Coordinates of C-alpha atoms and ligand atoms in Angstrom, one line a residue:
X1 CA -43.4 -28.5 -56.1
X2 CA -41.8 -25.8 -58.3
X3 CA -41.0 -25.8 -61.2
X4 CA -37.1 -24.5 -62.1
X5 CA -37.7 -21.2 -63.3
X6 CA -35.6 -19.2 -65.9
X7 CA -35.7 -16.0 -66.0
X8 CA -35.4 -13.0 -68.5
X9 CA -34.4 -9.5 -67.9
X10 CA -37.6 -8.8 -70.3
X11 CA -40.0 -10.4 -66.9
X12 CA -37.9 -7.9 -64.7
X13 CA -40.1 -4.9 -65.4
X14 CA -39.0 -1.5 -63.6
X15 CA -37.0 -2.1 -60.3
X16 CA -39.4 -0.1 -58.9
X17 CA -42.5 -2.6 -59.5
X18 CA -42.6 -6.1 -58.7
X19 CA -41.4 -8.5 -61.0
X20 CA -43.6 -11.6 -61.3
X21 CA -40.3 -14.0 -61.2
X22 CA -36.9 -13.3 -60.0
X23 CA -33.5 -14.8 -59.8
X24 CA -32.6 -13.3 -56.7
X25 CA -35.2 -11.8 -54.0
X26 CA -33.8 -10.3 -51.2
X27 CA -36.3 -9.3 -48.3
X28 CA -34.6 -6.6 -46.2
X29 CA -33.1 -3.2 -47.2
X30 CA -31.2 -2.6 -43.7
X31 CA -26.9 -2.5 -44.3
X32 CA -27.2 -5.9 -45.1
X33 CA -29.7 -6.1 -47.8
X34 CA -28.3 -2.9 -49.4
X35 CA -24.8 -4.7 -48.8
X36 CA -25.7 -7.7 -50.7
X37 CA -27.8 -5.8 -53.1
X38 CA -24.5 -3.5 -54.4
X39 CA -22.6 -6.7 -54.5
X40 CA -24.5 -8.5 -57.0
X41 CA -25.0 -5.5 -59.1
X42 CA -21.3 -5.1 -59.0
X43 CA -20.8 -8.6 -60.5
X44 CA -23.7 -7.5 -63.2
X45 CA -26.8 -9.5 -61.4
X46 CA -30.1 -7.5 -61.1
X47 CA -31.5 -8.9 -57.8
X48 CA -34.8 -7.5 -56.8
X49 CA -34.5 -5.9 -53.5
X50 CA -37.8 -5.1 -51.3
X51 CA -38.6 -3.8 -48.0
X52 CA -41.6 -2.9 -45.9
X53 CA -40.6 0.5 -44.3
X54 CA -41.6 3.2 -46.8
X55 CA -38.0 4.9 -46.2
X56 CA -34.9 3.7 -44.7
X57 CA -34.4 4.3 -40.8
X58 CA -32.9 7.8 -39.8
X59 CA -31.5 6.5 -36.7
X60 CA -28.2 6.1 -35.3
X61 CA -28.1 2.7 -34.0
X62 CA -24.6 0.5 -35.4
X63 CA -21.8 3.3 -35.0
X64 CA -18.9 1.3 -35.7
X65 CA -17.2 0.2 -38.8
X66 CA -14.8 -2.2 -38.9
X67 CA -10.9 -3.1 -40.7
X68 CA -12.4 -6.5 -42.1
X69 CA -16.0 -4.4 -43.1
X70 CA -13.6 -1.5 -45.1
X71 CA -11.7 -4.8 -46.6
X72 CA -14.9 -6.2 -48.3
X73 CA -16.8 -3.3 -49.3
X74 CA -13.7 -2.1 -51.0
X75 CA -14.1 -3.6 -54.7
X76 CA -17.7 -2.4 -54.6
X77 CA -16.4 1.3 -54.2
X78 CA -17.9 2.2 -51.0
X79 CA -15.2 3.3 -49.4
X80 CA -14.0 6.8 -50.2
X81 CA -17.5 8.0 -49.2
X82 CA -17.1 6.2 -46.0
X83 CA -13.7 7.5 -45.0
X84 CA -15.4 10.9 -45.7
X85 CA -18.7 10.6 -43.6
X86 CA -16.6 8.7 -40.3
X87 CA -14.0 9.4 -38.1
X88 CA -10.9 7.2 -37.9
X89 CA -10.1 6.1 -34.3
X90 CA -7.1 4.0 -33.8
X91 CA -6.9 3.3 -30.1
X92 CA -9.1 1.1 -27.6
X93 CA -8.7 1.6 -24.2
X94 CA -10.3 -0.2 -20.9
X95 CA -10.0 2.3 -18.3
X96 CA -11.2 2.0 -14.3
X97 CA -11.9 5.2 -13.6
X98 CA -8.8 7.3 -14.4
X99 CA -6.4 4.2 -14.2
X100 CA -5.6 2.5 -17.7
X101 CA -6.0 -1.1 -17.5
X102 CA -5.2 -1.7 -20.9
X103 CA -4.5 -0.1 -24.5
X104 CA -5.4 -1.9 -27.4
X105 CA -4.0 0.1 -30.5
X106 CA -5.1 -0.6 -34.3
X107 CA -2.8 1.3 -35.7
X108 CA -0.1 -1.7 -36.2
X109 CA -2.8 -4.1 -38.1
X110 CA -1.9 -5.6 -41.0
X111 CA -4.8 -4.0 -42.9
X112 CA -5.2 -0.7 -45.2
X113 CA -7.3 0.3 -42.6
X114 CA -5.9 0.2 -39.0
X115 CA -8.5 1.9 -37.2
X116 CA -12.5 1.9 -36.5
X117 CA -14.2 4.2 -38.2
X118 CA -17.1 5.6 -36.6
X119 CA -20.1 6.3 -38.8
X120 CA -23.9 6.4 -37.4
X121 CA -26.0 3.7 -39.2
X122 CA -28.2 5.5 -40.9
X123 CA -25.3 7.6 -42.4
X124 CA -23.7 4.0 -43.7
X125 CA -27.2 2.8 -45.0
X126 CA -27.4 5.9 -47.3
X127 CA -23.9 5.8 -48.9
X128 CA -25.1 2.1 -49.6
X129 CA -28.2 3.2 -51.0
X130 CA -25.9 5.6 -53.1
X131 CA -23.7 3.2 -54.6
X132 CA -26.5 0.5 -55.4
X133 CA -28.7 3.8 -57.0
X134 CA -25.1 4.3 -58.9
X135 CA -24.9 0.6 -60.1
X136 CA -28.6 1.3 -61.3
X137 CA -30.6 -0.6 -58.4
X138 CA -33.3 0.3 -56.4
X139 CA -35.1 -0.6 -53.1
X140 CA -38.8 -1.3 -54.0
X141 CA -40.2 0.1 -51.0
X142 CA -43.0 -0.3 -48.9
X143 CA -43.1 -3.8 -50.1
X144 CA -43.8 -6.5 -47.3
X145 CA -43.0 -10.4 -47.6
X146 CA -46.6 -11.7 -46.0
X147 CA -46.1 -15.4 -46.6
X148 CA -43.1 -17.5 -48.4
X149 CA -43.4 -21.0 -49.4
X150 CA -40.0 -23.1 -49.9
X151 CA -39.5 -25.1 -52.7
X152 CA -37.1 -27.5 -54.1
X153 CA -36.5 -25.4 -57.0
X154 CA -37.1 -21.6 -55.5
X155 CA -39.4 -20.1 -53.3
X156 CA -42.9 -18.5 -53.8
X157 CA -43.0 -15.2 -51.7
X158 CA -46.6 -12.9 -51.3
X159 CA -45.7 -9.7 -51.2
X160 CA -47.9 -6.7 -50.1
X161 CA -47.4 -3.5 -52.2
X162 CA -49.7 -0.4 -52.6
X163 CA -52.3 -2.3 -50.9
X164 CA -52.4 -5.3 -53.3
X165 CA -51.0 -8.6 -52.8
X166 CA -48.6 -10.0 -55.4
X167 CA -46.6 -13.1 -55.6
X168 CA -43.1 -13.5 -56.9
X169 CA -41.1 -16.4 -57.6
X170 CA -37.3 -16.6 -56.8
X171 CA -35.0 -19.0 -57.7
X172 CA -33.3 -18.2 -54.6
X173 CA -34.8 -16.0 -51.4
X174 CA -32.2 -14.0 -49.3
X175 CA -33.5 -13.3 -46.0
X176 CA -31.7 -9.8 -44.8
X177 CA -35.1 -9.2 -42.7
X178 CA -34.0 -8.5 -39.6
X179 CA -34.2 -10.5 -36.0
X180 CA -37.7 -11.2 -36.3
X181 CA -36.9 -13.1 -40.2
X182 CA -40.3 -14.3 -41.9
X183 CA -37.4 -15.9 -44.2
X184 CA -36.1 -17.9 -41.1
X185 CA -39.9 -18.6 -39.7
X186 CA -41.1 -19.9 -43.2
X187 CA -37.5 -22.0 -43.5
X188 CA -37.9 -23.7 -40.0
X189 CA -34.6 -22.7 -38.9
X190 CA -34.4 -22.3 -35.3
X191 CA -33.1 -19.2 -33.6
X192 CA -32.0 -20.3 -30.5
X193 CA -30.4 -18.2 -27.8
X194 CA -31.5 -16.1 -24.8
X195 CA -31.9 -12.1 -23.8
X196 CA -29.9 -10.3 -21.5
X197 CA -31.8 -9.1 -18.4
X198 CA -30.3 -5.9 -18.2
X199 CA -31.6 -2.9 -20.3
X200 CA -28.9 -1.6 -22.8
X201 CA -28.7 2.3 -23.0
X202 CA -27.1 4.1 -26.4
X203 CA -26.8 8.0 -26.3
X204 CA -25.3 10.5 -29.0
X205 CA -25.0 13.3 -26.8
X206 CA -22.5 16.6 -27.1
X207 CA -20.4 16.6 -24.0
X208 CA -17.1 18.7 -22.8
X209 CA -15.0 15.3 -22.5
X210 CA -11.3 14.9 -21.7
X211 CA -10.1 12.2 -23.6
X212 CA -8.7 12.5 -26.6
X213 CA -11.1 12.0 -30.0
X214 CA -8.8 9.2 -31.2
X215 CA -9.7 6.9 -28.4
X216 CA -12.8 4.3 -27.9
X217 CA -13.1 4.0 -24.2
X218 CA -14.8 1.0 -22.2
X219 CA -14.4 2.1 -18.2
X220 CA -15.1 -0.4 -15.5
X221 CA -16.8 0.7 -12.4
X222 CA -18.5 -1.3 -9.5
X223 CA -22.0 0.1 -10.6
X224 CA -21.3 -1.7 -14.2
X225 CA -19.3 -0.3 -17.6
X226 CA -20.2 2.8 -19.5
X227 CA -18.3 2.9 -23.2
X228 CA -17.8 6.5 -24.6
X229 CA -16.7 6.6 -28.7
X230 CA -16.3 9.8 -30.8
X231 CA -18.5 10.2 -33.4
X232 CA -18.2 12.3 -36.5
X233 CA -19.6 15.8 -36.0
X234 CA -18.2 16.5 -32.2
X235 CA -20.7 13.9 -30.6
X236 CA -20.1 10.9 -28.6
X237 CA -21.5 7.4 -28.3
X238 CA -22.4 6.3 -24.6
X239 CA -23.3 2.3 -24.0
X240 CA -24.3 1.1 -20.7
X241 CA -26.5 -1.4 -19.4
X242 CA -28.4 -0.8 -16.5
X243 CA -31.5 -2.6 -15.0
X244 CA -34.0 -0.4 -15.5
X245 CA -33.6 3.1 -17.8
X246 CA -36.4 4.9 -19.3
X247 CA -37.5 4.5 -23.1
X248 CA -35.1 7.7 -24.0
X249 CA -32.6 8.2 -21.8
X250 CA -32.4 12.3 -21.3
X251 CA -29.1 14.3 -20.6
X252 CA -29.6 13.8 -16.8
X253 CA -30.1 10.4 -17.0
X254 CA -26.7 9.8 -19.0
X255 CA -25.1 12.1 -17.2
X256 CA -25.5 10.5 -13.9
X257 CA -24.5 7.0 -15.4
X258 CA -21.0 8.7 -17.0
X259 CA -20.4 10.4 -13.2
X260 CA -21.1 7.6 -11.5
X261 CA -19.3 4.8 -14.0
X262 CA -16.8 7.2 -15.8
X263 CA -14.1 9.9 -14.9
X264 CA -15.6 10.9 -12.0
X265 CA -18.6 13.4 -11.0
X266 CA -18.2 16.6 -12.9
X267 CA -15.5 15.3 -15.1
X268 CA -17.7 15.8 -18.2
X269 CA -20.8 18.0 -19.1
X270 CA -23.2 16.7 -21.4
X271 CA -24.7 19.5 -23.4
X272 CA -27.1 17.9 -25.4
X273 CA -28.7 14.5 -26.0
X274 CA -29.0 13.8 -29.8
X275 CA -30.5 10.5 -29.7
X276 CA -31.0 7.8 -27.3
X277 CA -32.7 4.8 -26.8
X278 CA -33.4 1.5 -24.5
X279 CA -33.3 -1.7 -25.9
X280 CA -33.0 -5.2 -24.7
X281 CA -30.4 -7.4 -26.2
X282 CA -30.8 -11.3 -27.2
X283 CA -27.7 -13.9 -28.2
X284 CA -29.2 -16.3 -30.9
X285 CA -27.7 -17.7 -33.8
X286 CA -29.7 -19.3 -36.8
X287 CA -29.1 -22.9 -36.5
X288 CA -27.8 -22.6 -40.7
X289 CA -27.8 -19.8 -42.6
X290 CA -28.9 -21.9 -45.9
X291 CA -32.1 -24.4 -46.0
X292 CA -32.8 -25.2 -49.5
X293 CA -33.3 -22.3 -51.4
X294 CA -33.4 -19.6 -48.5
X295 CA -30.4 -17.9 -47.1
X296 CA -29.7 -16.0 -44.4
X297 CA -27.6 -13.1 -43.4
X298 CA -27.5 -10.2 -40.6
X299 CA -29.3 -9.9 -37.9
X300 CA -31.8 -12.5 -39.4
X301 CA -29.0 -15.1 -38.8
X302 CA -27.6 -13.6 -36.0
X303 CA -28.0 -10.9 -33.2
X304 CA -25.8 -10.3 -29.8
X305 CA -24.5 -8.2 -27.5
X306 CA -23.7 -4.4 -29.5
X307 CA -19.9 -5.0 -27.1
X308 CA -17.2 -4.7 -29.8
X309 CA -19.8 -3.1 -32.6
X310 CA -19.5 -6.3 -34.2
X311 CA -23.6 -6.8 -35.2
X312 CA -23.9 -4.8 -38.7
X313 CA -20.6 -5.4 -39.5
X314 CA -20.5 -9.3 -39.7
X315 CA -24.0 -9.0 -41.6
X316 CA -22.2 -6.9 -44.2
X317 CA -19.1 -9.3 -44.2
X318 CA -22.4 -12.3 -44.7
X319 CA -23.5 -10.4 -47.7
X320 CA -20.8 -9.1 -49.4
X321 CA -19.2 -13.1 -48.7
X322 CA -22.1 -14.8 -50.4
X323 CA -22.8 -12.8 -53.9
X324 CA -20.1 -15.2 -55.4
X325 CA -21.2 -18.6 -54.2
X326 CA -24.8 -17.4 -54.8
X327 CA -24.0 -16.3 -58.1
X328 CA -22.3 -19.2 -59.3
X329 CA -25.2 -21.2 -58.2
X330 CA -27.6 -19.1 -60.6
X331 CA -25.4 -19.3 -63.1
X332 CA -23.7 -22.4 -63.2
X333 CA -26.0 -24.5 -60.9
X334 CA -23.1 -25.2 -58.4
X335 CA -24.2 -25.5 -55.3
X336 CA -21.2 -26.3 -53.6
X337 CA -19.6 -23.0 -52.9
X338 CA -23.4 -22.3 -51.4
X339 CA -22.5 -24.8 -48.8
X340 CA -19.0 -24.1 -47.8
X341 CA -20.5 -19.9 -47.4
X342 CA -23.1 -21.2 -45.0
X343 CA -20.6 -23.7 -42.7
X344 CA -18.0 -20.6 -42.7
X345 CA -20.7 -17.8 -41.9
X346 CA -22.4 -20.2 -39.0
X347 CA -19.1 -20.2 -37.4
X348 CA -18.2 -16.8 -38.0
X349 CA -22.1 -15.9 -36.4
X350 CA -21.0 -18.4 -33.1
X351 CA -17.6 -17.2 -32.8
X352 CA -19.0 -13.6 -32.6
X353 CA -22.1 -14.3 -30.1
X354 CA -19.5 -16.2 -28.1
X355 CA -16.9 -13.5 -28.1
X356 CA -19.3 -10.3 -27.3
X357 CA -21.2 -12.4 -24.4
X358 CA -17.9 -12.9 -22.8
X359 CA -16.8 -9.1 -23.2
X360 CA -20.5 -8.4 -22.1
X361 CA -20.2 -10.4 -19.0
X362 CA -16.6 -9.6 -18.4
X363 CA -17.5 -5.9 -18.4
X364 CA -20.7 -6.5 -16.2
X365 CA -19.0 -8.0 -13.2
X366 CA -19.8 -6.5 -10.3
X367 CA -18.4 -8.4 -6.9
X368 CA -15.0 -6.7 -5.5
X369 CA -13.0 -10.1 -5.7
X370 CA -14.2 -10.8 -9.5
X371 CA -13.6 -7.1 -10.3
X372 CA -10.0 -7.5 -8.6
X373 CA -9.4 -10.6 -10.6
X374 CA -10.4 -9.4 -14.1
X375 CA -8.8 -6.3 -13.5
X376 CA -5.3 -8.1 -12.6
X377 CA -5.7 -10.4 -15.9
X378 CA -6.8 -7.4 -18.3
X379 CA -3.6 -5.3 -16.8
X380 CA -1.3 -8.3 -17.6
X381 CA -2.5 -8.7 -21.2
X382 CA -2.6 -5.4 -21.7
X383 CA 1.1 -5.6 -21.1
X384 CA 1.9 -8.4 -23.9
X385 CA 2.4 -6.8 -27.6
X386 CA 1.1 -10.1 -29.4
X387 CA -1.8 -10.5 -26.8
X388 CA -2.9 -6.6 -27.6
X389 CA -2.6 -7.4 -31.0
X390 CA -4.7 -10.4 -30.9
X391 CA -7.7 -8.6 -29.6
X392 CA -7.0 -5.8 -31.9
X393 CA -7.1 -8.3 -34.7
X394 CA -10.3 -10.1 -33.4
X395 CA -12.2 -6.8 -32.9
X396 CA -10.9 -6.0 -36.0
X397 CA -12.9 -9.2 -37.8
X398 CA -9.2 -9.8 -39.5
X399 CA -9.9 -13.6 -38.2
X400 CA -12.7 -13.6 -40.6
X401 CA -10.8 -13.3 -43.7
Ligands
FAD1 C1 -31.5 1.0 -30.7 C2 -30.0 -0.2 -31.2 C3 -29.3 0.1 -31.4 C4 -28.2 -0.3 -31.9 N1 -26.7 -0.4 -31.6 C5 -26.0 -1.2 -32.0 C6 -24.5 -0.8 -32.2 O1 -24.3 0.0 -31.1 N2 -23.6 -1.5 -32.8 C7 -24.2 -2.8 -33.2 O2 -23.1 -3.2 -33.8 N3 -25.1 -3.1 -33.7 C8 -26.2 -2.4 -33.4 N4 -27.4 -2.6 -33.2 C9 -27.8 -4.0 -34.0 C10 -27.8 -3.1 -35.6 O3 -28.5 -2.1 -35.8 C11 -28.0 -4.4 -36.6 O4 -27.4 -5.7 -36.2 C12 -28.2 -4.3 -37.9 O5 -29.2 -3.0 -38.4 C13 -28.5 -5.2 -38.6 O6 -28.9 -5.1 -40.3 P1 -29.6 -5.8 -41.2 O7 -29.6 -5.4 -42.2 O8 -29.5 -7.3 -40.7 O9 -30.9 -6.0 -40.2 P2 -31.7 -4.8 -39.9 O10 -31.3 -3.8 -39.7 O11 -33.0 -5.0 -39.1 O12 -32.4 -4.7 -41.3 C14 -33.5 -5.4 -42.0 C15 -34.8 -4.3 -42.7 O13 -35.4 -5.7 -43.2 C16 -37.2 -5.2 -43.2 N5 -38.3 -6.2 -43.2 C17 -38.3 -7.1 -42.2 N6 -39.6 -7.6 -42.0 C18 -39.5 -7.7 -43.6 C19 -41.0 -8.0 -44.5 N7 -41.6 -9.6 -44.0 N8 -41.1 -7.5 -46.0 C20 -40.0 -6.5 -46.0 N9 -39.0 -5.7 -45.3 C21 -39.0 -6.5 -44.3 C22 -36.9 -4.0 -42.6 O14 -38.0 -3.0 -42.7 C23 -36.0 -3.9 -42.1 O15 -35.5 -2.4 -42.8 C24 -28.4 -1.6 -32.6 C25 -30.1 -2.2 -33.3 C26 -30.8 -1.0 -32.8 C27 -32.2 -1.3 -32.7

């Protein structure tokens, strides 16, 4: 059993070094861990943030930032840089070939940010890191948590840095360490769900594209769906499922999918593939985001289909909403707000996994009868303003306020 830890700032030497003890240890400096460290720093705390990678990931991955995420990031001083880097897109459209089945405008949403902001994940992470650094924070890296020992009053974590192992005693541990979370495993929290059978492909391309840069388009087709979203620097993000794909789909592979699934053969011409990836998607939710002194945020707590671009957004919102309850626990010992946070974020995670699963399955329907029913239903819904607004609110995650 661990004794309660009283941490003075003096014991936390340089943030580039590993202290023997800390109030809050965050494992993982992806978007979730960076957002949490920034929120805690903004509130005057000095968490220890470690990551096993020598440098941040430099790939595009999650490219959508939703209105609710911008709302929670605004008090942290992050929004001006994100708006400068990203591309505002105010319209989401579902089409089959050239026919519009439903249009979902974001520009009527009751928010200061009535649009989706397209911004590659590496750029978002760089902006988060810049802000954290400006607040005096840092990522200690490479530093890998190799063992986690939970106790009732704190957590001991063995960390390997520069080839040497050191033990850090943390009063609270936050696992922002992604889908294969060591923190979650150590806490014994089940991560239940399944894996989609298809491959997902992602490609950031340059292409001649006849539709507006102010529209994200989801195309349904007999061969499966394909989504096209504009990105900054005149690029486009393309997402599709397929039975099998090469590990790095090339321009010819993506062109063939676009020809078969979007506006018809020859309607677009891909001139460059900037980045591409094939991956398998899981849909899983941690049984709880709180197990004693271990808390879970982001992909450590939930993974799901990229439909609707909810993944990174939900993780950042987990993190920012954790800062105040965690600080209350550290400063006053009151853990009730943490329990409320855990219950609320578990509900949100279950909702996101459920809705993205439905979206993925509906988009993937291939039988002619089911496709006809889906398209009729969607066209009807698309004509009801209140329904369009409800879809926009859900996608923008404004229901999570
Ligand atoms: C190819 C690809 C495409 C994607 N596309 C989309 C998309 O289009 N839309 C979308 O919403 N989402 C997408 N995602 C998912 C999105 O990238 C994640 O939801 C997001 O990165 C989660 O952030 P996170 O900070 O919770 O976890 P991660 O980004 O996984 O970060 C976890 C961090 O923890 C570190 N870490 C792990 N274990 C340890 C340890 N033991 N010790 C120290 N450090 C550790 C890792 O090095 C990593 O930096 C995609 C993911 C991939 C891989």
